[in-house]
PDB file of C-alpha atoms and ligand atoms in Angstrom:
ATOM      1  CA  MET A1430       0.000   0.000   0.000  1.00 93.00           C
ATOM      2  CA  SER A1431       1.028   3.616  -0.267  1.00 96.00           C
ATOM      3  CA  ASN A1432       2.828   5.284   2.623  1.00 97.00           C
ATOM      4  CA  GLU A1433      -0.246   7.502   3.143  1.00 97.00           C
ATOM      5  CA  ASN A1434      -2.552   4.475   3.455  1.00 97.00           C
ATOM      6  CA  ALA A1435      -0.104   2.686   5.726  1.00 96.00           C
ATOM      7  CA  VAL A1436      -0.013   5.654   8.102  1.00 97.00           C
ATOM      8  CA  SER A1437      -3.785   6.058   8.173  1.00 96.00           C
ATOM      9  CA  GLN A1438      -4.450   2.348   8.770  1.00 96.00           C
ATOM     10  CA  THR A1439      -1.953   1.404  11.473  1.00 96.00           C
ATOM     11  CA  ASP A1440      -1.317   2.302  15.101  1.00 97.00           C
ATOM     12  CA  VAL A1441       2.446   1.796  14.944  1.00 98.00           C
ATOM     13  CA  ILE A1442       4.399   3.139  11.968  1.00 98.00           C
ATOM     14  CA  VAL A1443       8.028   2.189  11.362  1.00 98.00           C
ATOM     15  CA  VAL A1444      10.036   4.553   9.174  1.00 98.00           C
ATOM     16  CA  THR A1445      13.069   2.931   7.536  1.00 97.00           C
ATOM     17  CA  VAL A1446      13.993   5.269   4.702  1.00 98.00           C
ATOM     18  CA  PRO A1447      17.519   6.595   4.161  1.00 98.00           C
ATOM     19  CA  PHE A1448      18.151   9.729   6.232  1.00 98.00           C
ATOM     20  CA  ALA A1449      18.176  11.940   3.128  1.00 98.00           C
ATOM     21  CA  ALA A1450      14.521  10.970   2.506  1.00 98.00           C
ATOM     22  CA  LEU A1451      13.321  11.156   6.113  1.00 98.00           C
ATOM     23  CA  ILE A1452      11.892  14.685   6.220  1.00 98.00           C
ATOM     24  CA  ASP A1453      10.238  14.513   2.787  1.00 98.00           C
ATOM     25  CA  THR A1454       8.721  11.107   3.563  1.00 98.00           C
ATOM     26  CA  LEU A1455       7.253  12.265   6.875  1.00 98.00           C
ATOM     27  CA  ARG A1456       5.992  15.545   5.397  1.00 98.00           C
ATOM     28  CA  THR A1457       4.188  13.593   2.658  1.00 98.00           C
ATOM     29  CA  VAL A1458       2.293  11.448   5.156  1.00 98.00           C
ATOM     30  CA  LYS A1459       1.898  14.111   7.872  1.00 98.00           C
ATOM     31  CA  PRO A1460      -1.808  14.830   7.125  1.00 97.00           C
ATOM     32  CA  LYS A1461      -2.596  11.134   7.645  1.00 98.00           C
ATOM     33  CA  PHE A1462      -1.316  10.835  11.208  1.00 98.00           C
ATOM     34  CA  ARG A1463      -3.853  10.362  14.007  1.00 97.00           C
ATOM     35  CA  PRO A1464      -3.424  11.291  17.688  1.00 97.00           C
ATOM     36  CA  GLY A1465      -1.996   8.459  19.778  1.00 97.00           C
ATOM     37  CA  GLN A1466      -0.079   6.753  16.991  1.00 98.00           C
ATOM     38  CA  VAL A1467       3.473   5.569  17.543  1.00 98.00           C
ATOM     39  CA  LEU A1468       6.215   6.372  15.046  1.00 98.00           C
ATOM     40  CA  VAL A1469       9.296   4.157  15.295  1.00 98.00           C
ATOM     41  CA  ASN A1470      12.284   5.795  13.675  1.00 98.00           C
ATOM     42  CA  VAL A1471      14.989   3.460  12.364  1.00 98.00           C
ATOM     43  CA  SER A1472      16.670   6.004  10.089  1.00 98.00           C
ATOM     44  CA  VAL A1473      20.201   6.959  11.035  1.00 98.00           C
ATOM     45  CA  PRO A1474      21.925  10.160   9.852  1.00 98.00           C
ATOM     46  CA  LEU A1475      24.751   8.371   8.062  1.00 98.00           C
ATOM     47  CA  GLU A1476      27.116  10.509   6.011  1.00 98.00           C
ATOM     48  CA  THR A1477      25.861   8.660   2.913  1.00 98.00           C
ATOM     49  CA  ALA A1478      23.062  11.256   2.952  1.00 98.00           C
ATOM     50  CA  ILE A1479      25.621  13.687   1.505  1.00 97.00           C
ATOM     51  CA  SER A1480      27.536  11.108  -0.549  1.00 97.00           C
ATOM     52  CA  GLY A1481      29.900  10.364   2.330  1.00 98.00           C
ATOM     53  CA  ARG A1482      30.689   7.206   4.274  1.00 98.00           C
ATOM     54  CA  ALA A1483      28.300   4.846   6.062  1.00 98.00           C
ATOM     55  CA  THR A1484      30.894   4.604   8.843  1.00 98.00           C
ATOM     56  CA  ARG A1485      30.282   8.241   9.793  1.00 98.00           C
ATOM     57  CA  THR A1486      27.272  10.332  10.717  1.00 98.00           C
ATOM     58  CA  VAL A1487      26.354  13.919   9.949  1.00 98.00           C
ATOM     59  CA  GLY A1488      25.339  16.445  12.603  1.00 98.00           C
ATOM     60  CA  VAL A1489      21.598  16.967  13.026  1.00 98.00           C
ATOM     61  CA  TRP A1490      20.484  20.284  14.509  1.00 98.00           C
ATOM     62  CA  ALA A1491      17.583  18.561  16.357  1.00 98.00           C
ATOM     63  CA  GLY A1492      20.089  16.209  18.022  1.00 98.00           C
ATOM     64  CA  SER A1493      19.216  12.964  16.263  1.00 98.00           C
ATOM     65  CA  ALA A1494      17.161  11.589  13.387  1.00 98.00           C
ATOM     66  CA  ALA A1495      14.452  10.558  15.864  1.00 98.00           C
ATOM     67  CA  GLU A1496      14.238  14.050  17.359  1.00 98.00           C
ATOM     68  CA  LEU A1497      14.153  15.482  13.848  1.00 98.00           C
ATOM     69  CA  ALA A1498      11.293  13.107  13.002  1.00 98.00           C
ATOM     70  CA  ALA A1499       9.485  14.239  16.155  1.00 98.00           C
ATOM     71  CA  SER A1500       9.791  17.846  15.007  1.00 98.00           C
ATOM     72  CA  VAL A1501       8.117  17.018  11.670  1.00 98.00           C
ATOM     73  CA  VAL A1502       5.154  14.842  12.729  1.00 98.00           C
ATOM     74  CA  PRO A1503       2.205  16.180  14.777  1.00 98.00           C
ATOM     75  CA  ASN A1504       3.041  16.415  18.488  1.00 97.00           C
ATOM     76  CA  THR A1505       0.157  14.014  19.216  1.00 98.00           C
ATOM     77  CA  VAL A1506       2.289  11.243  17.671  1.00 98.00           C
ATOM     78  CA  SER A1507       4.821   9.556  19.970  1.00 98.00           C
ATOM     79  CA  VAL A1508       8.242   8.988  18.447  1.00 98.00           C
ATOM     80  CA  VAL A1509      10.263   5.967  19.545  1.00 99.00           C
ATOM     81  CA  THR A1510      13.814   4.992  18.619  1.00 98.00           C
ATOM     82  CA  ALA A1511      14.296   1.247  18.036  1.00 98.00           C
ATOM     83  CA  PHE A1512      16.024  -1.261  15.754  1.00 98.00           C
ATOM     84  CA  ASN A1513      18.698   1.262  14.664  1.00 98.00           C
ATOM     85  CA  ASN A1514      21.420  -1.175  15.708  1.00 97.00           C
ATOM     86  CA  VAL A1515      19.865  -4.304  14.187  1.00 97.00           C
ATOM     87  CA  SER A1516      21.049  -5.388  10.769  1.00 95.00           C
ATOM     88  CA  ALA A1517      18.404  -5.691   8.055  1.00 94.00           C
ATOM     89  CA  GLU A1518      20.173  -8.935   7.150  1.00 92.00           C
ATOM     90  CA  LEU A1519      18.983 -10.396  10.461  1.00 92.00           C
ATOM     91  CA  LEU A1520      15.435  -9.076  10.220  1.00 91.00           C
ATOM     92  CA  LYS A1521      14.656 -10.034   6.648  1.00 90.00           C
ATOM     93  CA  ASN A1522      14.236 -13.736   7.421  1.00 88.00           C
ATOM     94  CA  PRO A1523      11.558 -14.027  10.162  1.00 85.00           C
ATOM     95  CA  SER A1524      12.295 -17.742  10.653  1.00 87.00           C
ATOM     96  CA  LYS A1525      15.833 -16.976  11.850  1.00 88.00           C
ATOM     97  CA  THR A1526      16.848 -16.108  15.393  1.00 93.00           C
ATOM     98  CA  VAL A1527      18.026 -12.516  15.800  1.00 95.00           C
ATOM     99  CA  ASP A1528      21.102 -12.664  18.020  1.00 92.00           C
ATOM    100  CA  CYS A1529      20.909  -9.002  18.927  1.00 94.00           C
ATOM    101  CA  ASP A1530      19.565  -6.612  21.549  1.00 96.00           C
ATOM    102  CA  VAL A1531      17.320  -3.674  20.752  1.00 98.00           C
ATOM    103  CA  LEU A1532      17.741  -0.324  22.483  1.00 98.00           C
ATOM    104  CA  VAL A1533      14.394   1.466  22.738  1.00 98.00           C
ATOM    105  CA  CYS A1534      14.043   5.089  23.810  1.00 98.00           C
ATOM    106  CA  SER A1535      11.195   7.600  23.847  1.00 98.00           C
ATOM    107  CA  ASP A1536       9.745  10.412  25.935  1.00 98.00           C
ATOM    108  CA  ASP A1537       6.430   8.490  26.004  1.00 98.00           C
ATOM    109  CA  GLU A1538       6.646   5.556  28.430  1.00 98.00           C
ATOM    110  CA  ASN A1539       3.529   3.875  27.016  1.00 98.00           C
ATOM    111  CA  ALA A1540       4.798   4.101  23.428  1.00 98.00           C
ATOM    112  CA  LYS A1541       8.123   2.660  24.575  1.00 98.00           C
ATOM    113  CA  LYS A1542       6.295  -0.269  26.185  1.00 98.00           C
ATOM    114  CA  ILE A1543       4.349  -0.922  22.960  1.00 98.00           C
ATOM    115  CA  VAL A1544       7.596  -1.159  20.996  1.00 98.00           C
ATOM    116  CA  LEU A1545       9.342  -3.245  23.677  1.00 98.00           C
ATOM    117  CA  ASP A1546       6.404  -5.668  23.383  1.00 97.00           C
ATOM    118  CA  LEU A1547       6.945  -5.821  19.614  1.00 97.00           C
ATOM    119  CA  VAL A1548      10.598  -6.713  20.190  1.00 96.00           C
ATOM    120  CA  LYS A1549       9.445  -9.706  22.260  1.00 95.00           C
ATOM    121  CA  GLY A1550       7.886 -11.089  19.077  1.00 94.00           C
ATOM    122  CA  ILE A1551      11.306 -11.359  17.417  1.00 95.00           C
ATOM    123  CA  ALA A1552      12.968 -14.641  18.322  1.00 94.00           C
ATOM    124  CA  GLY A1553      16.332 -14.067  19.986  1.00 95.00           C
ATOM    125  CA  ALA A1554      16.051 -10.284  20.241  1.00 95.00           C
ATOM    126  CA  HIS A1555      15.908  -8.674  23.672  1.00 96.00           C
ATOM    127  CA  GLY A1556      14.576  -5.183  24.217  1.00 97.00           C
ATOM    128  CA  PHE A1557      16.079  -2.697  26.672  1.00 98.00           C
ATOM    129  CA  ASP A1558      14.518   0.525  27.936  1.00 98.00           C
ATOM    130  CA  ALA A1559      17.164   3.040  26.870  1.00 98.00           C
ATOM    131  CA  GLY A1560      15.491   6.073  28.428  1.00 98.00           C
ATOM    132  CA  PRO A1561      14.309   9.339  26.857  1.00 98.00           C
ATOM    133  CA  LEU A1562      14.316  10.130  23.158  1.00 98.00           C
ATOM    134  CA  GLU A1563      17.456  12.278  23.469  1.00 98.00           C
ATOM    135  CA  ASN A1564      19.413   9.043  24.031  1.00 98.00           C
ATOM    136  CA  SER A1565      18.791   8.366  20.356  1.00 98.00           C
ATOM    137  CA  ARG A1566      21.756  10.687  19.752  1.00 98.00           C
ATOM    138  CA  THR A1567      24.027   7.986  21.176  1.00 98.00           C
ATOM    139  CA  ILE A1568      22.113   4.995  19.782  1.00 98.00           C
ATOM    140  CA  GLU A1569      22.254   6.329  16.223  1.00 98.00           C
ATOM    141  CA  GLN A1570      26.035   6.828  16.418  1.00 98.00           C
ATOM    142  CA  ILE A1571      26.464   3.142  17.300  1.00 98.00           C
ATOM    143  CA  THR A1572      25.024   2.210  13.898  1.00 98.00           C
ATOM    144  CA  ALA A1573      27.949   3.851  12.123  1.00 98.00           C
ATOM    145  CA  LEU A1574      30.327   1.871  14.349  1.00 98.00           C
ATOM    146  CA  LEU A1575      28.491  -1.373  13.535  1.00 98.00           C
ATOM    147  CA  VAL A1576      28.786  -0.610   9.808  1.00 98.00           C
ATOM    148  CA  SER A1577      32.518  -0.132  10.351  1.00 98.00           C
ATOM    149  CA  LEU A1578      32.716  -3.502  12.159  1.00 98.00           C
ATOM    150  CA  ASN A1579      30.788  -5.156   9.313  1.00 98.00           C
ATOM    151  CA  ILE A1580      33.334  -3.852   6.821  1.00 98.00           C
ATOM    152  CA  ARG A1581      36.354  -4.749   8.980  1.00 98.00           C
ATOM    153  CA  TYR A1582      35.150  -8.288   9.700  1.00 98.00           C
ATOM    154  CA  LYS A1583      33.576  -8.814   6.250  1.00 98.00           C
ATOM    155  CA  VAL A1584      30.125  -9.642   7.666  1.00 96.00           C
ATOM    156  CA  LYS A1585      26.678  -8.057   7.279  1.00 94.00           C
ATOM    157  CA  SER A1586      25.142  -8.468  10.686  1.00 93.00           C
ATOM    158  CA  ALA A1587      27.278  -7.132  13.537  1.00 96.00           C
ATOM    159  CA  GLY A1588      25.040  -6.289  16.491  1.00 96.00           C
ATOM    160  CA  LEU A1589      24.904  -5.525  20.199  1.00 96.00           C
ATOM    161  CA  ARG A1590      24.366  -7.569  23.355  1.00 96.00           C
ATOM    162  CA  ILE A1591      23.803  -5.780  26.676  1.00 96.00           C
ATOM    163  CA  THR A1592      25.152  -7.632  29.718  1.00 96.00           C
ATOM    164  CA  GLY A1593      24.755  -7.099  33.436  1.00 96.00           C
ATOM    165  CA  ILE A1594      21.044  -6.230  33.341  1.00 93.00           C
ATOM    166  CA  SER A1595      18.004  -8.291  32.467  1.00 87.00           C
ATOM    167  CA  PRO A1596      16.072  -7.424  29.329  1.00 83.00           C
ATOM    168  CA  VAL A1597      12.510  -6.092  29.650  1.00 78.00           C
ATOM    169  CA  SER A1598      10.280  -9.093  30.339  1.00 76.00           C
TER     170      SER A1598
HETATM  171  N1  NAP B2690      20.163  -1.775   6.493  1.00 79.54           N
HETATM  172  C1  NAP B2690      20.427  -1.948   7.792  1.00 79.54           C
HETATM  173  O1  NAP B2690      20.949  -3.001   8.203  1.00 79.54           O
HETATM  174  C2  NAP B2690      20.082  -0.856   8.757  1.00 79.54           C
HETATM  175  C3  NAP B2690      20.257  -1.093  10.145  1.00 79.54           C
HETATM  176  C4  NAP B2690      19.911  -0.094  11.049  1.00 79.54           C
HETATM  177  C5  NAP B2690      19.434   1.124  10.603  1.00 79.54           C
HETATM  178  N2  NAP B2690      19.290   1.324   9.252  1.00 79.54           N
HETATM  179  C6  NAP B2690      18.781   2.611   8.800  1.00 79.54           C
HETATM  180  O2  NAP B2690      17.501   2.389   8.220  1.00 79.54           O
HETATM  181  C7  NAP B2690      17.324   3.274   7.111  1.00 79.54           C
HETATM  182  C8  NAP B2690      17.022   2.444   5.889  1.00 79.54           C
HETATM  183  O3  NAP B2690      18.113   1.603   5.608  1.00 79.54           O
HETATM  184  P1  NAP B2690      18.065   0.571   4.398  1.00 79.54           P
HETATM  185  O4  NAP B2690      19.358  -0.128   4.379  1.00 79.54           O
HETATM  186  O5  NAP B2690      16.820  -0.235   4.472  1.00 79.54           O
HETATM  187  O6  NAP B2690      17.993   1.585   3.167  1.00 79.54           O
HETATM  188  P2  NAP B2690      17.527   1.375   1.667  1.00 79.54           P
HETATM  189  O7  NAP B2690      17.407  -0.091   1.387  1.00 79.54           O
HETATM  190  O8  NAP B2690      18.397   2.196   0.810  1.00 79.54           O
HETATM  191  O9  NAP B2690      16.101   2.057   1.660  1.00 79.54           O
HETATM  192  C9  NAP B2690      14.990   1.490   2.305  1.00 79.54           C
HETATM  193  C10 NAP B2690      13.737   1.897   1.573  1.00 79.54           C
HETATM  194  O10 NAP B2690      13.547   3.314   1.651  1.00 79.54           O
HETATM  195  C11 NAP B2690      12.868   3.752   0.492  1.00 79.54           C
HETATM  196  N3  NAP B2690      13.628   4.843  -0.123  1.00 79.54           N
HETATM  197  C12 NAP B2690      14.909   4.831  -0.571  1.00 79.54           C
HETATM  198  N4  NAP B2690      15.250   6.019  -1.053  1.00 79.54           N
HETATM  199  C13 NAP B2690      14.156   6.816  -0.922  1.00 79.54           C
HETATM  200  C14 NAP B2690      13.899   8.157  -1.266  1.00 79.54           C
HETATM  201  N5  NAP B2690      14.826   8.947  -1.795  1.00 79.54           N
HETATM  202  N6  NAP B2690      12.652   8.626  -1.002  1.00 79.54           N
HETATM  203  C15 NAP B2690      11.699   7.839  -0.453  1.00 79.54           C
HETATM  204  N7  NAP B2690      11.903   6.556  -0.114  1.00 79.54           N
HETATM  205  C16 NAP B2690      13.124   6.057  -0.334  1.00 79.54           C
HETATM  206  C17 NAP B2690      12.771   2.582  -0.452  1.00 79.54           C
HETATM  207  O11 NAP B2690      11.458   2.025  -0.358  1.00 79.54           O
HETATM  208  P3  NAP B2690      10.677   1.502  -1.634  1.00 79.54           P
HETATM  209  O12 NAP B2690      11.548   0.416  -2.221  1.00 79.54           O
HETATM  210  O13 NAP B2690       9.373   1.023  -1.088  1.00 79.54           O
HETATM  211  O14 NAP B2690      10.558   2.672  -2.538  1.00 79.54           O
HETATM  212  C18 NAP B2690      13.768   1.605   0.088  1.00 79.54           C
HETATM  213  O15 NAP B2690      13.452   0.278  -0.164  1.00 79.54           O
HETATM  214  C19 NAP B2690      18.618   4.082   6.968  1.00 79.54           C
HETATM  215  O16 NAP B2690      18.455   5.341   7.603  1.00 79.54           O
HETATM  216  C20 NAP B2690      19.633   3.238   7.710  1.00 79.54           C
HETATM  217  O17 NAP B2690      20.672   4.022   8.260  1.00 79.54           O
HETATM  218  C21 NAP B2690      19.597   0.361   8.334  1.00 79.54           C
END
């Protein structure tokens, strides 16, 4: 379906476009948002947005791609950061176990819980409450490091495991 229809028909919207297309994509669907919806931002401000490297990020005035997304959509929509550090290679085959943790942050505790519950549906993945949306500034930087590890180790699915604390149950 079209992006507009997807936004008008779902409660949780996941935006996974390249950073260069993030603002335009959200502006296009903005009239379709309804109060109470959850927007999960996966986009990361990689330098590829300006023809640079995927191992680097660009500065975002809002602080992070998620905070930028929050500034574009209606303020009745709750923005959540999640899955930014999970390789698409791992997610594209639902029958496979995802050996990776998912850092979830938002200023809306209920929206964060909704997304943490979604993470529970992914075999092998563990969700962690990573605090307020501003922590997306750190989470998004980790993606560039993971891309660098992928290149160095010639793999496609480097990821994170958090130790010392239990995942959200
Ligand atoms: N790939 C990963 O492992 C991974 C991991 C963590 C975070 N991320 C982040 O997730 C985002 C998407 O990554 P990706 O690897 O999935 O990128 P991608 O394959 O290049 O793009 C994903 C989709 O975005 C749409 N798109 C691409 N260019 C667009 C444009 N100019 N305008 C509107 N829509 C456009 C396309 O959808 P249609 O085909 O439907 O047109 C495309 O299939 C990036 O910000 C990336 O940093 C990626």
